[in-house]
PDB file of N, CA and C in Angstrom:
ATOM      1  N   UNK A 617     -16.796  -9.579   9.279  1.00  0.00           N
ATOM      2  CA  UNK A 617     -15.828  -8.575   8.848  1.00  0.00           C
ATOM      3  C   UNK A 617     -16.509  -7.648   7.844  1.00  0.00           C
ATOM      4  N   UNK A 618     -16.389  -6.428   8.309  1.00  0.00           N
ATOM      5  CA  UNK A 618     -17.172  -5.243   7.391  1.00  0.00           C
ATOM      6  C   UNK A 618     -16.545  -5.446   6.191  1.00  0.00           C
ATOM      7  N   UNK A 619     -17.253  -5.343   4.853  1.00  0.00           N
ATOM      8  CA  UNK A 619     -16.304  -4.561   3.471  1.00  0.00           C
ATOM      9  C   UNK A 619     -16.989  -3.232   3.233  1.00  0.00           C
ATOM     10  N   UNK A 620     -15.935  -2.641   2.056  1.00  0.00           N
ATOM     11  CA  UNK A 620     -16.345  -1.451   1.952  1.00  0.00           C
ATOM     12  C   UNK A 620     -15.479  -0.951   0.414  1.00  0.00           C
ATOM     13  N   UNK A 621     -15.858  -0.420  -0.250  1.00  0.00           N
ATOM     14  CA  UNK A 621     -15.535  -0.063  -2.071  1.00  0.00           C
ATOM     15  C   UNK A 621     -14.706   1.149  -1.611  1.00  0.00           C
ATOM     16  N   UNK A 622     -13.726   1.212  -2.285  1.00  0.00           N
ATOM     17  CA  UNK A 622     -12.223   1.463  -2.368  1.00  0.00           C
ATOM     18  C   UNK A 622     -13.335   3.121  -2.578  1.00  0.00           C
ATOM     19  N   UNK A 623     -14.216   3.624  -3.362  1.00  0.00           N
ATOM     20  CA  UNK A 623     -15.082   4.740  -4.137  1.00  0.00           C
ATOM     21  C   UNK A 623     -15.255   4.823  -2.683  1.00  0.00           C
ATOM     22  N   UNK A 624     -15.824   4.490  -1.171  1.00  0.00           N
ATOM     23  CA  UNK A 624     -16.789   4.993  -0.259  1.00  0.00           C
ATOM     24  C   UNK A 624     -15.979   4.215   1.052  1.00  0.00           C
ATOM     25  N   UNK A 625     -14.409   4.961   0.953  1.00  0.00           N
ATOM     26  CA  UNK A 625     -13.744   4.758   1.737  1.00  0.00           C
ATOM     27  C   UNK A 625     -13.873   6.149   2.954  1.00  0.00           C
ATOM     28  N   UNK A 626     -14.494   7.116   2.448  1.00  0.00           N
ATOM     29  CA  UNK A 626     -13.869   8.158   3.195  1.00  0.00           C
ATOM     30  C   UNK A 626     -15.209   8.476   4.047  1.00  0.00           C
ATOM     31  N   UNK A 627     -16.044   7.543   3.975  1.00  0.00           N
ATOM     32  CA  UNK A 627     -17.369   7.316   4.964  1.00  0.00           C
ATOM     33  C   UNK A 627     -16.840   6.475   6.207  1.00  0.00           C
ATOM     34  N   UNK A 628     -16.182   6.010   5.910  1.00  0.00           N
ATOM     35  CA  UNK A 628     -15.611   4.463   6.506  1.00  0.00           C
ATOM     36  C   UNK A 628     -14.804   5.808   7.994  1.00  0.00           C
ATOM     37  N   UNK A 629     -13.570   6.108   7.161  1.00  0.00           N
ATOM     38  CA  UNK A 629     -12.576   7.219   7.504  1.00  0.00           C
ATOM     39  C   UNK A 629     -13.108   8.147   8.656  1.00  0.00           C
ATOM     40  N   UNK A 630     -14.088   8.338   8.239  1.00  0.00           N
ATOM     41  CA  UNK A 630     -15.266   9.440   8.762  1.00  0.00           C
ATOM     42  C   UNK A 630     -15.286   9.115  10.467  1.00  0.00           C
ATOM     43  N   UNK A 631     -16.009   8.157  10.395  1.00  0.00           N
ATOM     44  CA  UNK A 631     -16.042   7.397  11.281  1.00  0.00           C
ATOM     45  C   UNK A 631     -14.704   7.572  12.598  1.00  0.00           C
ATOM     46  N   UNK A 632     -13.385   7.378  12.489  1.00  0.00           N
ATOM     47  CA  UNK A 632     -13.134   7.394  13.639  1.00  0.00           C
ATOM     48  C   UNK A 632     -12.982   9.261  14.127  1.00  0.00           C
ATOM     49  N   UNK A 633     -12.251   8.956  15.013  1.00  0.00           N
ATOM     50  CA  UNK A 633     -11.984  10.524  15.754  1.00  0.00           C
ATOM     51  C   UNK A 633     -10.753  11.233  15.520  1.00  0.00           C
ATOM     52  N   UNK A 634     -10.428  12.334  14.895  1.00  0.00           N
ATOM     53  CA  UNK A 634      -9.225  13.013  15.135  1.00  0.00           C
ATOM     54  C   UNK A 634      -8.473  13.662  16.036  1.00  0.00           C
ATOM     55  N   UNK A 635      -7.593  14.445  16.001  1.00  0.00           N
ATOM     56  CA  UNK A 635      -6.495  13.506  15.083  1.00  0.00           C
ATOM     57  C   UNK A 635      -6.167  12.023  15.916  1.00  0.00           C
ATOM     58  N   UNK A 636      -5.567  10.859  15.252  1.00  0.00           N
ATOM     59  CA  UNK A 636      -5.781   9.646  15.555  1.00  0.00           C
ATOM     60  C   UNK A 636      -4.104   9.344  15.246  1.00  0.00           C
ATOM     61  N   UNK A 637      -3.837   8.034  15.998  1.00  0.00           N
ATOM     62  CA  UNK A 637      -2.249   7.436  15.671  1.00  0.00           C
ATOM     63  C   UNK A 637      -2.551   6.554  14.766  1.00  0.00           C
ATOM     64  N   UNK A 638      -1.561   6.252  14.027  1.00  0.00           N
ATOM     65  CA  UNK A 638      -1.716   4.974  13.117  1.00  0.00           C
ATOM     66  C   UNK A 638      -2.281   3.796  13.664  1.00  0.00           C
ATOM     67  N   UNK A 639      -1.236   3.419  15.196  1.00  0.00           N
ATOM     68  CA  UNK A 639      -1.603   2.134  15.425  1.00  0.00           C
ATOM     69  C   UNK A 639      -3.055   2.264  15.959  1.00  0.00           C
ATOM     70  N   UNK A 640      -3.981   2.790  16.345  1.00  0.00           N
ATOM     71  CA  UNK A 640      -4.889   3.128  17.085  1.00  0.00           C
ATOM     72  C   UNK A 640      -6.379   3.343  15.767  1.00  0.00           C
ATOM     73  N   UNK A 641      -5.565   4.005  14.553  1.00  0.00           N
ATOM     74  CA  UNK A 641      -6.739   3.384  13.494  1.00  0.00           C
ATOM     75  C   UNK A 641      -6.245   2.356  12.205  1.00  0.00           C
ATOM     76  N   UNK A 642      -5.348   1.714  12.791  1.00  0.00           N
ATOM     77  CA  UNK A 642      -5.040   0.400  12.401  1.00  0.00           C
ATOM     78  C   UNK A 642      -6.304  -0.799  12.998  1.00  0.00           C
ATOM     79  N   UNK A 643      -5.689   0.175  14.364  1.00  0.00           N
ATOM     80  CA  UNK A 643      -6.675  -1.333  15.503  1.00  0.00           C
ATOM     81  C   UNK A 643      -8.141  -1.386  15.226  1.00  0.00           C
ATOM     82  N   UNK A 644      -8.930   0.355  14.958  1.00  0.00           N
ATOM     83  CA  UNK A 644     -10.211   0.163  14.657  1.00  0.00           C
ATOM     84  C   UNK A 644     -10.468  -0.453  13.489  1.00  0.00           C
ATOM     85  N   UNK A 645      -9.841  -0.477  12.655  1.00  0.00           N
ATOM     86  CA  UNK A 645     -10.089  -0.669  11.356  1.00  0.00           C
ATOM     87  C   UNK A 645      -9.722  -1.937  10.436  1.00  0.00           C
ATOM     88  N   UNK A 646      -9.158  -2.813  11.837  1.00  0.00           N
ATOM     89  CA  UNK A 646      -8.238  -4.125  11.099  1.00  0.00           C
ATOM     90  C   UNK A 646      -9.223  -4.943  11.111  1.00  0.00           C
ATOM     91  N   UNK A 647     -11.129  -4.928  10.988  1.00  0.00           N
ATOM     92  CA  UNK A 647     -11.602  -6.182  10.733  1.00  0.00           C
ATOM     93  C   UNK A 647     -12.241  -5.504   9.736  1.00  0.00           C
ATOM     94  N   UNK A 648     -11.631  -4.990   8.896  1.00  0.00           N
ATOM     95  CA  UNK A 648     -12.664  -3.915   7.321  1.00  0.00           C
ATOM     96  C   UNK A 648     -11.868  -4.474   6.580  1.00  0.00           C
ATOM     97  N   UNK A 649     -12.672  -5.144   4.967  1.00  0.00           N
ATOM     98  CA  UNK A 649     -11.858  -5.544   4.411  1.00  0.00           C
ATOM     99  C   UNK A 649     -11.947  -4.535   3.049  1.00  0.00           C
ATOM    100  N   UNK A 650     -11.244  -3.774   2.490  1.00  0.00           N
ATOM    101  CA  UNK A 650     -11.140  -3.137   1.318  1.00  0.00           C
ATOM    102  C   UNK A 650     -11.570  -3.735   0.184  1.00  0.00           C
ATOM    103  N   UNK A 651     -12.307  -3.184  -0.728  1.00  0.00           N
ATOM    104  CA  UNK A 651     -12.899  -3.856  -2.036  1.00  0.00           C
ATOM    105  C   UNK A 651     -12.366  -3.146  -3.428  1.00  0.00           C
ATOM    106  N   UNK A 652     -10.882  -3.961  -3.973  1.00  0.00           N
ATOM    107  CA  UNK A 652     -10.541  -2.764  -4.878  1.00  0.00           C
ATOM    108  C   UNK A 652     -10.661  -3.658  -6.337  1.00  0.00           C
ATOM    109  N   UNK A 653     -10.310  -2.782  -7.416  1.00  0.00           N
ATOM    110  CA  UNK A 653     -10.727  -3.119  -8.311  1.00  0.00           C
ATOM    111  C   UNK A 653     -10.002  -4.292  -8.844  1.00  0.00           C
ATOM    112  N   UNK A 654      -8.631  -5.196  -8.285  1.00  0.00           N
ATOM    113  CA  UNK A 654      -8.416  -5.774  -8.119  1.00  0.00           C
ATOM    114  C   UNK A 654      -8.121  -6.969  -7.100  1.00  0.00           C
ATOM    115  N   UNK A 655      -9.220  -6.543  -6.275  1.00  0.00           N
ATOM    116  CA  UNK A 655      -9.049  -8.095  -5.141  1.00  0.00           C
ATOM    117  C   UNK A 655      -9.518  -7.289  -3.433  1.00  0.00           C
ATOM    118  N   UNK A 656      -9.244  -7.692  -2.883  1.00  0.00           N
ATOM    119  CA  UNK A 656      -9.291  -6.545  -1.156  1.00  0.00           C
ATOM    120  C   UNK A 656      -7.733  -6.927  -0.515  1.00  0.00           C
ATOM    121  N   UNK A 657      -8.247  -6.060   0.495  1.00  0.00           N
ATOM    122  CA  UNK A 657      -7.271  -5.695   0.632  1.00  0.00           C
ATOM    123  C   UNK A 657      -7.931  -5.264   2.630  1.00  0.00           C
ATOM    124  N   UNK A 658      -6.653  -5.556   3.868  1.00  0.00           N
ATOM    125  CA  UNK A 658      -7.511  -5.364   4.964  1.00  0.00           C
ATOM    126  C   UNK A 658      -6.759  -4.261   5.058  1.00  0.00           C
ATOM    127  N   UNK A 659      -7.990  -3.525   5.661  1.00  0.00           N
ATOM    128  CA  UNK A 659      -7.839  -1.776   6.019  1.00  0.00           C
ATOM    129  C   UNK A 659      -6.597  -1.365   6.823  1.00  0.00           C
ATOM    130  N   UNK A 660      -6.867  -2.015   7.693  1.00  0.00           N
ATOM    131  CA  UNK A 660      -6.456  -2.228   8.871  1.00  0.00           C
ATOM    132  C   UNK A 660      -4.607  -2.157   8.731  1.00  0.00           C
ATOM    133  N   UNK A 661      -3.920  -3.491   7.826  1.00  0.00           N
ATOM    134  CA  UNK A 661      -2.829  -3.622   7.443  1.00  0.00           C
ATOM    135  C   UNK A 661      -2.393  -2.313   6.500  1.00  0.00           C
ATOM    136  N   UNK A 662      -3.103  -1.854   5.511  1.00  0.00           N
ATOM    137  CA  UNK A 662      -3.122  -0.901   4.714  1.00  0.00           C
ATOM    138  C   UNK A 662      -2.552   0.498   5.443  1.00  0.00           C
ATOM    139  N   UNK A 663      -3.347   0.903   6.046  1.00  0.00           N
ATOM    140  CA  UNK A 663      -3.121   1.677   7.406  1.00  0.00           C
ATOM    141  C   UNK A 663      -1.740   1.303   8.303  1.00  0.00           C
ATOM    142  N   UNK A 664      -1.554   0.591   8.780  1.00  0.00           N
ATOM    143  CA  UNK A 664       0.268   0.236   9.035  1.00  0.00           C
ATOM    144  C   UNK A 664       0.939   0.615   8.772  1.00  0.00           C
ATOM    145  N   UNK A 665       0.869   0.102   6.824  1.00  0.00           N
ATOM    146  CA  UNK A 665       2.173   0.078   6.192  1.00  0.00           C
ATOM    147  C   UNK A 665       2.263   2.148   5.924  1.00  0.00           C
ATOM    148  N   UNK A 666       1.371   2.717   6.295  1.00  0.00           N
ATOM    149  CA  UNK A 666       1.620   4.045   6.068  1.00  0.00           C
ATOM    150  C   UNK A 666       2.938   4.705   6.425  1.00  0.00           C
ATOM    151  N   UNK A 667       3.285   5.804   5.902  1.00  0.00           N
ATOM    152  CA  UNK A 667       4.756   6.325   6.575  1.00  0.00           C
ATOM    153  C   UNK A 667       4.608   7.104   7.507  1.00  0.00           C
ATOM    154  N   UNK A 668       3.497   7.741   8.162  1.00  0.00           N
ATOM    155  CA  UNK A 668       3.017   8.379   9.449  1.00  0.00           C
ATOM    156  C   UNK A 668       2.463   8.083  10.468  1.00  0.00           C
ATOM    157  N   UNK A 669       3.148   8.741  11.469  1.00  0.00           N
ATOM    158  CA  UNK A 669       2.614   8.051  13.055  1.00  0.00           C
ATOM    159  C   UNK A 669       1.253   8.791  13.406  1.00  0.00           C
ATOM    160  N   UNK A 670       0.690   9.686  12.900  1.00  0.00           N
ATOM    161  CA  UNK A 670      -0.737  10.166  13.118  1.00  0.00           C
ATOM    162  C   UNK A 670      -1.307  10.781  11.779  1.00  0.00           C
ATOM    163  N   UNK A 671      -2.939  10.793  11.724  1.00  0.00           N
ATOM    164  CA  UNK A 671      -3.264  11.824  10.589  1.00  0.00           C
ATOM    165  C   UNK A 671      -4.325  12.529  11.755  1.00  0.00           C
ATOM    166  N   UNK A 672      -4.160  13.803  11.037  1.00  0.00           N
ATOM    167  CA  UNK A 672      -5.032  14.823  11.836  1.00  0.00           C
ATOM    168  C   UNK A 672      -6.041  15.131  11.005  1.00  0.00           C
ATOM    169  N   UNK A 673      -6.691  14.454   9.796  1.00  0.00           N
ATOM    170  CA  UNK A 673      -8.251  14.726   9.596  1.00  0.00           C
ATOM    171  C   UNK A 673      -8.187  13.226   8.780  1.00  0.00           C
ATOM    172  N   UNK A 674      -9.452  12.966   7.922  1.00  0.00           N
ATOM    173  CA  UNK A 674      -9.914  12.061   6.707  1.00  0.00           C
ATOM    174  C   UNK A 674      -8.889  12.377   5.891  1.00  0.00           C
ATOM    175  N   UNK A 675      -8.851  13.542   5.548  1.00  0.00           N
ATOM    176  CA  UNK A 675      -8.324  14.061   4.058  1.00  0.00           C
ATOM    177  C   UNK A 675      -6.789  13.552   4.330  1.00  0.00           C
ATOM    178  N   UNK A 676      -5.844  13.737   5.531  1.00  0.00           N
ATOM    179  CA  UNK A 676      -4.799  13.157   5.864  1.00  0.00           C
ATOM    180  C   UNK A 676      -4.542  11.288   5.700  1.00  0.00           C
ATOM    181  N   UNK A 677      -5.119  10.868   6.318  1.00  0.00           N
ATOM    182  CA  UNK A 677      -5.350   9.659   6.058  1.00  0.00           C
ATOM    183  C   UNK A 677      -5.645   8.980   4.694  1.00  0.00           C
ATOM    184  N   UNK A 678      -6.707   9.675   4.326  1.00  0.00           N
ATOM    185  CA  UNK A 678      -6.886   9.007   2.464  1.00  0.00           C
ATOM    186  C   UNK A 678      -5.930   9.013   1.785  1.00  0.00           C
ATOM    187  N   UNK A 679      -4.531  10.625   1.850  1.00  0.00           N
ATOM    188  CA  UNK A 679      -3.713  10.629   1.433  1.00  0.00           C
ATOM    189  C   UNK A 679      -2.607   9.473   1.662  1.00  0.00           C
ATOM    190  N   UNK A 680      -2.560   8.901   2.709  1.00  0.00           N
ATOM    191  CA  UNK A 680      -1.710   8.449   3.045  1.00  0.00           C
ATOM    192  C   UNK A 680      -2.318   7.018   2.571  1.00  0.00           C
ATOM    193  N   UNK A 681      -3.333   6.600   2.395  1.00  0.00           N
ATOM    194  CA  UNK A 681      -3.577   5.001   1.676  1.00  0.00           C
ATOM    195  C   UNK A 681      -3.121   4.904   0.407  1.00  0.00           C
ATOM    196  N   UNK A 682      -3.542   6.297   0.035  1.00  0.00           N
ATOM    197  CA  UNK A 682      -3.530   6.409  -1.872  1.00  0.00           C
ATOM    198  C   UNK A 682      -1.713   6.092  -1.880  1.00  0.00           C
ATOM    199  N   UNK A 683      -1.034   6.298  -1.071  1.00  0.00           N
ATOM    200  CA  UNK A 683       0.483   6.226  -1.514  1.00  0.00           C
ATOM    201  C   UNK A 683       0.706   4.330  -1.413  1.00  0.00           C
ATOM    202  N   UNK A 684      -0.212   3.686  -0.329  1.00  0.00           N
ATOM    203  CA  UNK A 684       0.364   2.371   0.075  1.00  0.00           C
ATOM    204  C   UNK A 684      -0.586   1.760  -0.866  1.00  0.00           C
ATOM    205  N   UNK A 685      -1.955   1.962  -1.756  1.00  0.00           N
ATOM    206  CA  UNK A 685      -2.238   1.059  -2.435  1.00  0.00           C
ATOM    207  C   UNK A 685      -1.688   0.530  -3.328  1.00  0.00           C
ATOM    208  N   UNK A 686      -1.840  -0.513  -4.211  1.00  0.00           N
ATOM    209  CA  UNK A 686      -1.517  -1.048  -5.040  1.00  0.00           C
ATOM    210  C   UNK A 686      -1.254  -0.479  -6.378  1.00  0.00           C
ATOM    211  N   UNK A 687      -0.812  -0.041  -7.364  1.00  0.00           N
ATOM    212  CA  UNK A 687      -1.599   0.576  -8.881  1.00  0.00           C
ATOM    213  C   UNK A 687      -2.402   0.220  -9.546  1.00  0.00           C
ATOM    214  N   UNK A 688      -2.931  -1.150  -9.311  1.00  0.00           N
ATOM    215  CA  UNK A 688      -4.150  -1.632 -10.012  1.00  0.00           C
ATOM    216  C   UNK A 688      -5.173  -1.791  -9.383  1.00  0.00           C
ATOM    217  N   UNK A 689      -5.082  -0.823  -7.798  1.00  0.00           N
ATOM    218  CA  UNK A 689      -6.372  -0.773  -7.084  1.00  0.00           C
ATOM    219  C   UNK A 689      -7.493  -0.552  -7.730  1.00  0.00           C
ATOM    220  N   UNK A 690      -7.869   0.719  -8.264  1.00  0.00           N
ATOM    221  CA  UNK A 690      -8.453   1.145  -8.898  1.00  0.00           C
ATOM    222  C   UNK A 690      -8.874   1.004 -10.562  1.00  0.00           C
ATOM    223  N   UNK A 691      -8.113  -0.117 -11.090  1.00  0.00           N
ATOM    224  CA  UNK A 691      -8.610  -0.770 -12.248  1.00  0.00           C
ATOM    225  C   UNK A 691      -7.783  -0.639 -12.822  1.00  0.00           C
ATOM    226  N   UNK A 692      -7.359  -1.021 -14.164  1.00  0.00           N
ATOM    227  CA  UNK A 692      -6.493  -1.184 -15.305  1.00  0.00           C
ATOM    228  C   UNK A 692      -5.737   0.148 -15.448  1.00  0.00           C
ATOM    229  N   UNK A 693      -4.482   0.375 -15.480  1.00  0.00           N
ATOM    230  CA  UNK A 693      -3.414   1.612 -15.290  1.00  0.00           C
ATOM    231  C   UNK A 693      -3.842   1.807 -16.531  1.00  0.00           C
ATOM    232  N   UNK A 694      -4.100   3.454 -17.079  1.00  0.00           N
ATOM    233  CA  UNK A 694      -4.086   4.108 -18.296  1.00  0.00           C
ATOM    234  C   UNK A 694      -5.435   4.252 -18.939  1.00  0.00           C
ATOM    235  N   UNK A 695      -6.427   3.119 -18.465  1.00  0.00           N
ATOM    236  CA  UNK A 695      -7.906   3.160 -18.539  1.00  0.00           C
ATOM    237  C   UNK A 695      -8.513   4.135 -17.931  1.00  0.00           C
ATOM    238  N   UNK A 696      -9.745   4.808 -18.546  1.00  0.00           N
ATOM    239  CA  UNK A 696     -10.973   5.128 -17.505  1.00  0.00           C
ATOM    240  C   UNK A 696     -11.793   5.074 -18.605  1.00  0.00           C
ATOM    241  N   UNK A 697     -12.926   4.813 -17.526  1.00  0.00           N
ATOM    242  CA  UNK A 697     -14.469   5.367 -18.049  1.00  0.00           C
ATOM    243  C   UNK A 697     -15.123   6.607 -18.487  1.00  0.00           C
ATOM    244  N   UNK A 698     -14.427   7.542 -18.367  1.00  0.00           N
ATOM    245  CA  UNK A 698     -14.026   8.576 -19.387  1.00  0.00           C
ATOM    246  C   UNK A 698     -13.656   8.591 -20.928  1.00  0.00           C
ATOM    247  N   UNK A 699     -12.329   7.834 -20.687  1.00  0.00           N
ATOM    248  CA  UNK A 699     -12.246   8.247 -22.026  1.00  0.00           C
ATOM    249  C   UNK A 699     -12.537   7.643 -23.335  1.00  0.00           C
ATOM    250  N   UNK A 700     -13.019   8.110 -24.165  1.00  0.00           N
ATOM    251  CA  UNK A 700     -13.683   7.371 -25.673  1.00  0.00           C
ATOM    252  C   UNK A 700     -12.681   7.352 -26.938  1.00  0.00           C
TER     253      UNK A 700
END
């Protein structure tokens, strides 16, 4: 089962063909396991739970994970490595 960092998802994305149905890059994508800053997560399911029956580019699709991830995908809410 592939993994892949939540940061170098949209290489992953890249990868299939547009525009695409959910269930169809569900199916490519359900043996990828997501690497987020709290735990993984499979692509594949992630992609499901979306609220759209197709995305017509990457940029469509990313949008549509960023709504079904978690809030602590990406690390501690209110943190960054930014700020001092």
């Amino acid at each position: 089962m592939p993994a892949v960092k939540l940061s170098r998802i949209e290489t992953t994305l890249a990868d299939l063909e547009y525009p695409i149905t959910t269930d169809r890059a569900a199916a490519a994508l359900e043996d990828t396991t997501l690497l987020l800053a709290d735990g993984e997560r499979n692509l594949g399911a992630l992609i499901e739970r979306s609220g759209s029956d197709r995305f017509e580019s990457v940029e469509d699709l990313w949008t549509e994970l960023n709504n079904v991830l978690p809030r602590e995908a990406v690390g501690e809410p209110y943190q960054s490595e930014g700020d001092a």
